[in-house]
Amino acid sequence: MCQPDDSQYLIEPFDKSCHNRSAFDCGVESLDLYLQKQIDQDLKRKIAAPFVLLEVGQPEVLGYYTLSAFSVHLGELPADMTKGLPRYPDMPATLLGRLAVDQTYRGRGLGEFLLMDALHRSLKQTAKIASFAVVVDTVNEDARTFYLHFGFLPFPDRADRLFLPMKTIEKLFRS
Ligand SMILES: CC(C)(COP(=O)(O)OP(=O)(O)OC[C@H]1O[C@@H](n2cnc3c(N)ncnc32)[C@H](O)[C@@H]1OP(=O)(O)O)[C@@H](O)C(=O)NCCC(=O)NCCS
């Protein structure tokens, strides 16, 4: 597994006054445009919390992800996942809305670094706001295989939506 030297890179909340995203290019236009044009509004309106990956001491954004509160209808989850759960119609969840790495920086473990940071942050948050799982909506097949590689599970009726139970995430960071 390729892990970045985390003294070289850091992940911090996005701040438009000190982070430069104008040249960001992950190869998926909607994800580039989101970072360049929409993220400020979503942050201001509390719709998404964006976090950016930087090289220490540099303002250029090399990658980013967003987190939001979410809910999942109990009936959308695989039957074996809902055994033993209370029959509430909706389960609280965390949406990992977007995650991307600039094309120049691919294959260095930075996507994994961002994903692990997002999962760890989501887990920590459950001490204050409960969440049953982290959910992702994948933009294409490539993104889908990326998340499947890390153990995300498909929703039975939605090929583009995957989830990772918070219990699994808890075990990941316990070991
Ligand atoms: C998907 C993406 C984030 C991966 O970033 P990356 O920095 O190249 O990935 P990493 O170097 O951290 O790879 C970590 C591991 O994931 C694997 N991986 C990377 N991309 C993968 C993919 N598309 N499918 C399956 N596995 C993948 C790597 O082989 C590596 O595995 P290993 O540790 O077993 O060797 C990046 O390609 C990207 O930004 N794509 C465009 C946007 C996108 O699809 N975002 C995701 C959904 S919104």
PDB file of C-alpha atoms in Angstrom, residues 21-165:
ATOM      1  CA  ARG A  21      -7.964  25.934  -6.501  1.00  0.00           C
ATOM      2  CA  SER A  22      -7.953  27.664  -9.891  1.00  0.00           C
ATOM      3  CA  ALA A  23      -5.668  25.086 -11.575  1.00  0.00           C
ATOM      4  CA  PHE A  24      -7.264  21.995  -9.997  1.00  0.00           C
ATOM      5  CA  ASP A  25      -7.840  19.265 -12.595  1.00  0.00           C
ATOM      6  CA  CYS A  26      -8.992  15.790 -11.542  1.00  0.00           C
ATOM      7  CA  GLY A  27     -10.214  14.815 -14.995  1.00  0.00           C
ATOM      8  CA  VAL A  28     -13.898  14.967 -14.038  1.00  0.00           C
ATOM      9  CA  GLU A  29     -15.206  18.392 -15.035  1.00  0.00           C
ATOM     10  CA  SER A  30     -18.103  18.449 -12.565  1.00  0.00           C
ATOM     11  CA  LEU A  31     -15.708  17.839  -9.651  1.00  0.00           C
ATOM     12  CA  ASP A  32     -13.287  20.545 -10.865  1.00  0.00           C
ATOM     13  CA  LEU A  33     -16.084  23.078 -11.322  1.00  0.00           C
ATOM     14  CA  TYR A  34     -17.562  22.243  -7.952  1.00  0.00           C
ATOM     15  CA  LEU A  35     -14.267  23.068  -6.224  1.00  0.00           C
ATOM     16  CA  GLN A  36     -13.691  26.191  -8.304  1.00  0.00           C
ATOM     17  CA  LYS A  37     -17.192  27.693  -8.369  1.00  0.00           C
ATOM     18  CA  GLN A  38     -19.702  26.101  -6.002  1.00  0.00           C
ATOM     19  CA  ILE A  39     -17.851  25.140  -2.875  1.00  0.00           C
ATOM     20  CA  ASP A  40     -17.946  28.666  -1.349  1.00  0.00           C
ATOM     21  CA  GLN A  41     -21.745  28.749  -1.501  1.00  0.00           C
ATOM     22  CA  ASP A  42     -22.140  25.231  -0.090  1.00  0.00           C
ATOM     23  CA  LEU A  43     -19.782  26.102   2.755  1.00  0.00           C
ATOM     24  CA  LYS A  44     -21.551  29.390   3.486  1.00  0.00           C
ATOM     25  CA  ARG A  45     -24.994  27.755   3.447  1.00  0.00           C
ATOM     26  CA  LYS A  46     -23.814  24.817   5.605  1.00  0.00           C
ATOM     27  CA  ILE A  47     -24.685  22.301   2.878  1.00  0.00           C
ATOM     28  CA  ALA A  48     -21.233  20.706   2.739  1.00  0.00           C
ATOM     29  CA  ALA A  49     -18.045  20.901   4.790  1.00  0.00           C
ATOM     30  CA  PRO A  50     -15.056  20.860   2.392  1.00  0.00           C
ATOM     31  CA  PHE A  51     -11.559  19.701   3.332  1.00  0.00           C
ATOM     32  CA  VAL A  52      -8.531  20.198   1.093  1.00  0.00           C
ATOM     33  CA  LEU A  53      -5.233  18.383   0.632  1.00  0.00           C
ATOM     34  CA  LEU A  54      -2.136  20.574   0.382  1.00  0.00           C
ATOM     35  CA  GLU A  55       1.585  20.172   0.244  1.00  0.00           C
ATOM     36  CA  VAL A  56       2.955  21.685   3.468  1.00  0.00           C
ATOM     37  CA  GLY A  57       3.636  25.386   2.926  1.00  0.00           C
ATOM     38  CA  GLN A  58       1.896  25.521  -0.498  1.00  0.00           C
ATOM     39  CA  PRO A  59      -1.509  27.080  -1.193  1.00  0.00           C
ATOM     40  CA  GLU A  60      -2.435  24.894  -4.224  1.00  0.00           C
ATOM     41  CA  VAL A  61      -5.237  22.417  -3.640  1.00  0.00           C
ATOM     42  CA  LEU A  62      -4.086  18.908  -4.670  1.00  0.00           C
ATOM     43  CA  GLY A  63      -7.249  17.125  -3.606  1.00  0.00           C
ATOM     44  CA  TYR A  64     -10.451  17.589  -1.665  1.00  0.00           C
ATOM     45  CA  TYR A  65     -13.505  15.958  -0.138  1.00  0.00           C
ATOM     46  CA  THR A  66     -16.801  17.131   1.320  1.00  0.00           C
ATOM     47  CA  LEU A  67     -18.919  15.839   4.208  1.00  0.00           C
ATOM     48  CA  SER A  68     -22.600  16.464   4.944  1.00  0.00           C
ATOM     49  CA  ALA A  69     -25.301  15.104   7.224  1.00  0.00           C
ATOM     50  CA  PHE A  70     -27.471  12.571   5.389  1.00  0.00           C
ATOM     51  CA  SER A  71     -30.149   9.972   5.979  1.00  0.00           C
ATOM     52  CA  VAL A  72     -30.891   6.602   4.431  1.00  0.00           C
ATOM     53  CA  HIS A  73     -34.300   4.910   4.268  1.00  0.00           C
ATOM     54  CA  LEU A  74     -34.072   1.661   6.185  1.00  0.00           C
ATOM     55  CA  GLY A  75     -35.696  -0.180   3.262  1.00  0.00           C
ATOM     56  CA  GLU A  76     -32.880   0.882   0.913  1.00  0.00           C
ATOM     57  CA  LEU A  77     -30.255  -1.042   2.905  1.00  0.00           C
ATOM     58  CA  PRO A  78     -29.434  -4.723   2.276  1.00  0.00           C
ATOM     59  CA  ALA A  79     -31.696  -6.927   4.463  1.00  0.00           C
ATOM     60  CA  ASP A  80     -28.755  -8.529   6.315  1.00  0.00           C
ATOM     61  CA  MET A  81     -27.601  -5.056   7.402  1.00  0.00           C
ATOM     62  CA  THR A  82     -30.894  -4.094   8.999  1.00  0.00           C
ATOM     63  CA  LYS A  83     -31.265  -7.195  11.206  1.00  0.00           C
ATOM     64  CA  GLY A  84     -31.292  -6.097  14.830  1.00  0.00           C
ATOM     65  CA  LEU A  85     -31.673  -2.415  13.980  1.00  0.00           C
ATOM     66  CA  PRO A  86     -34.597  -0.430  15.388  1.00  0.00           C
ATOM     67  CA  ARG A  87     -37.456  -0.025  12.910  1.00  0.00           C
ATOM     68  CA  TYR A  88     -36.948   3.708  12.424  1.00  0.00           C
ATOM     69  CA  PRO A  89     -37.914   4.691   8.868  1.00  0.00           C
ATOM     70  CA  ASP A  90     -34.633   6.564   8.314  1.00  0.00           C
ATOM     71  CA  MET A  91     -31.124   5.941   9.564  1.00  0.00           C
ATOM     72  CA  PRO A  92     -28.718   8.835  10.220  1.00  0.00           C
ATOM     73  CA  ALA A  93     -25.670   8.765   7.943  1.00  0.00           C
ATOM     74  CA  THR A  94     -22.756  10.867   6.720  1.00  0.00           C
ATOM     75  CA  LEU A  95     -22.474  11.755   3.031  1.00  0.00           C
ATOM     76  CA  LEU A  96     -19.003  11.812   1.507  1.00  0.00           C
ATOM     77  CA  GLY A  97     -20.335  13.948  -1.310  1.00  0.00           C
ATOM     78  CA  ARG A  98     -17.199  14.387  -3.376  1.00  0.00           C
ATOM     79  CA  LEU A  99     -13.582  13.258  -3.263  1.00  0.00           C
ATOM     80  CA  ALA A 100     -10.945  13.932  -5.912  1.00  0.00           C
ATOM     81  CA  VAL A 101      -7.183  14.137  -6.457  1.00  0.00           C
ATOM     82  CA  ASP A 102      -5.499  16.307  -9.096  1.00  0.00           C
ATOM     83  CA  GLN A 103      -4.360  14.164 -12.056  1.00  0.00           C
ATOM     84  CA  THR A 104      -0.706  15.193 -11.592  1.00  0.00           C
ATOM     85  CA  TYR A 105      -0.708  13.680  -8.092  1.00  0.00           C
ATOM     86  CA  ARG A 106      -2.447  10.352  -8.799  1.00  0.00           C
ATOM     87  CA  GLY A 107      -1.094   6.993  -7.708  1.00  0.00           C
ATOM     88  CA  ARG A 108       0.812   8.308  -4.673  1.00  0.00           C
ATOM     89  CA  GLY A 109      -1.646   7.195  -2.017  1.00  0.00           C
ATOM     90  CA  LEU A 110      -3.268  10.626  -1.771  1.00  0.00           C
ATOM     91  CA  GLY A 111      -6.776   9.385  -2.661  1.00  0.00           C
ATOM     92  CA  GLU A 112      -6.446   6.863   0.157  1.00  0.00           C
ATOM     93  CA  PHE A 113      -5.061   9.559   2.488  1.00  0.00           C
ATOM     94  CA  LEU A 114      -8.133  11.730   1.769  1.00  0.00           C
ATOM     95  CA  LEU A 115     -10.540   8.809   2.138  1.00  0.00           C
ATOM     96  CA  MET A 116      -9.037   7.674   5.475  1.00  0.00           C
ATOM     97  CA  ASP A 117      -9.128  11.250   6.756  1.00  0.00           C
ATOM     98  CA  ALA A 118     -12.806  11.544   5.739  1.00  0.00           C
ATOM     99  CA  LEU A 119     -13.686   8.221   7.406  1.00  0.00           C
ATOM    100  CA  HIS A 120     -11.776   9.080  10.581  1.00  0.00           C
ATOM    101  CA  ARG A 121     -13.356  12.535  10.757  1.00  0.00           C
ATOM    102  CA  SER A 122     -16.819  10.990  10.241  1.00  0.00           C
ATOM    103  CA  LEU A 123     -16.175   8.448  12.995  1.00  0.00           C
ATOM    104  CA  LYS A 124     -14.955  11.107  15.447  1.00  0.00           C
ATOM    105  CA  GLN A 125     -18.062  13.161  14.750  1.00  0.00           C
ATOM    106  CA  THR A 126     -20.354  10.311  15.874  1.00  0.00           C
ATOM    107  CA  ALA A 127     -19.464  11.153  19.493  1.00  0.00           C
ATOM    108  CA  LYS A 128     -21.508  14.334  18.939  1.00  0.00           C
ATOM    109  CA  ILE A 129     -23.899  13.470  16.089  1.00  0.00           C
ATOM    110  CA  ALA A 130     -24.693   9.792  15.531  1.00  0.00           C
ATOM    111  CA  SER A 131     -24.265   8.273  12.090  1.00  0.00           C
ATOM    112  CA  PHE A 132     -24.851   4.687  11.014  1.00  0.00           C
ATOM    113  CA  ALA A 133     -22.671   4.714   7.891  1.00  0.00           C
ATOM    114  CA  VAL A 134     -20.668   6.789   5.424  1.00  0.00           C
ATOM    115  CA  VAL A 135     -22.458   6.954   2.063  1.00  0.00           C
ATOM    116  CA  VAL A 136     -20.936   7.867  -1.311  1.00  0.00           C
ATOM    117  CA  ASP A 137     -22.576   8.615  -4.648  1.00  0.00           C
ATOM    118  CA  THR A 138     -20.073   7.630  -7.331  1.00  0.00           C
ATOM    119  CA  VAL A 139     -19.632   9.774 -10.446  1.00  0.00           C
ATOM    120  CA  ASN A 140     -18.499   6.926 -12.734  1.00  0.00           C
ATOM    121  CA  GLU A 141     -17.316   3.295 -12.789  1.00  0.00           C
ATOM    122  CA  ASP A 142     -13.756   4.305 -11.901  1.00  0.00           C
ATOM    123  CA  ALA A 143     -14.937   6.012  -8.739  1.00  0.00           C
ATOM    124  CA  ARG A 144     -17.142   3.016  -7.926  1.00  0.00           C
ATOM    125  CA  THR A 145     -14.211   0.573  -8.159  1.00  0.00           C
ATOM    126  CA  PHE A 146     -12.103   2.913  -5.994  1.00  0.00           C
ATOM    127  CA  TYR A 147     -14.616   2.730  -3.141  1.00  0.00           C
ATOM    128  CA  LEU A 148     -15.258  -1.009  -3.604  1.00  0.00           C
ATOM    129  CA  HIS A 149     -11.479  -1.468  -3.274  1.00  0.00           C
ATOM    130  CA  PHE A 150     -11.801  -0.042   0.252  1.00  0.00           C
ATOM    131  CA  GLY A 151     -14.694  -2.311   1.267  1.00  0.00           C
ATOM    132  CA  PHE A 152     -17.669  -0.064   0.514  1.00  0.00           C
ATOM    133  CA  LEU A 153     -20.881  -2.036  -0.085  1.00  0.00           C
ATOM    134  CA  PRO A 154     -23.511  -1.408  -2.754  1.00  0.00           C
ATOM    135  CA  PHE A 155     -27.100  -0.410  -2.066  1.00  0.00           C
ATOM    136  CA  PRO A 156     -29.246  -3.203  -3.585  1.00  0.00           C
ATOM    137  CA  ASP A 157     -31.279  -0.916  -5.863  1.00  0.00           C
ATOM    138  CA  ARG A 158     -28.773   1.844  -6.700  1.00  0.00           C
ATOM    139  CA  ALA A 159     -25.599   0.891  -8.516  1.00  0.00           C
ATOM    140  CA  ASP A 160     -24.030   4.336  -8.050  1.00  0.00           C
ATOM    141  CA  ARG A 161     -24.585   4.554  -4.272  1.00  0.00           C
ATOM    142  CA  LEU A 162     -22.277   2.739  -1.827  1.00  0.00           C
ATOM    143  CA  PHE A 163     -21.892   2.728   1.934  1.00  0.00           C
ATOM    144  CA  LEU A 164     -19.491   1.671   4.682  1.00  0.00           C
ATOM    145  CA  PRO A 165     -21.057   0.910   8.096  1.00  0.00           C
TER     146      PRO A 165
END
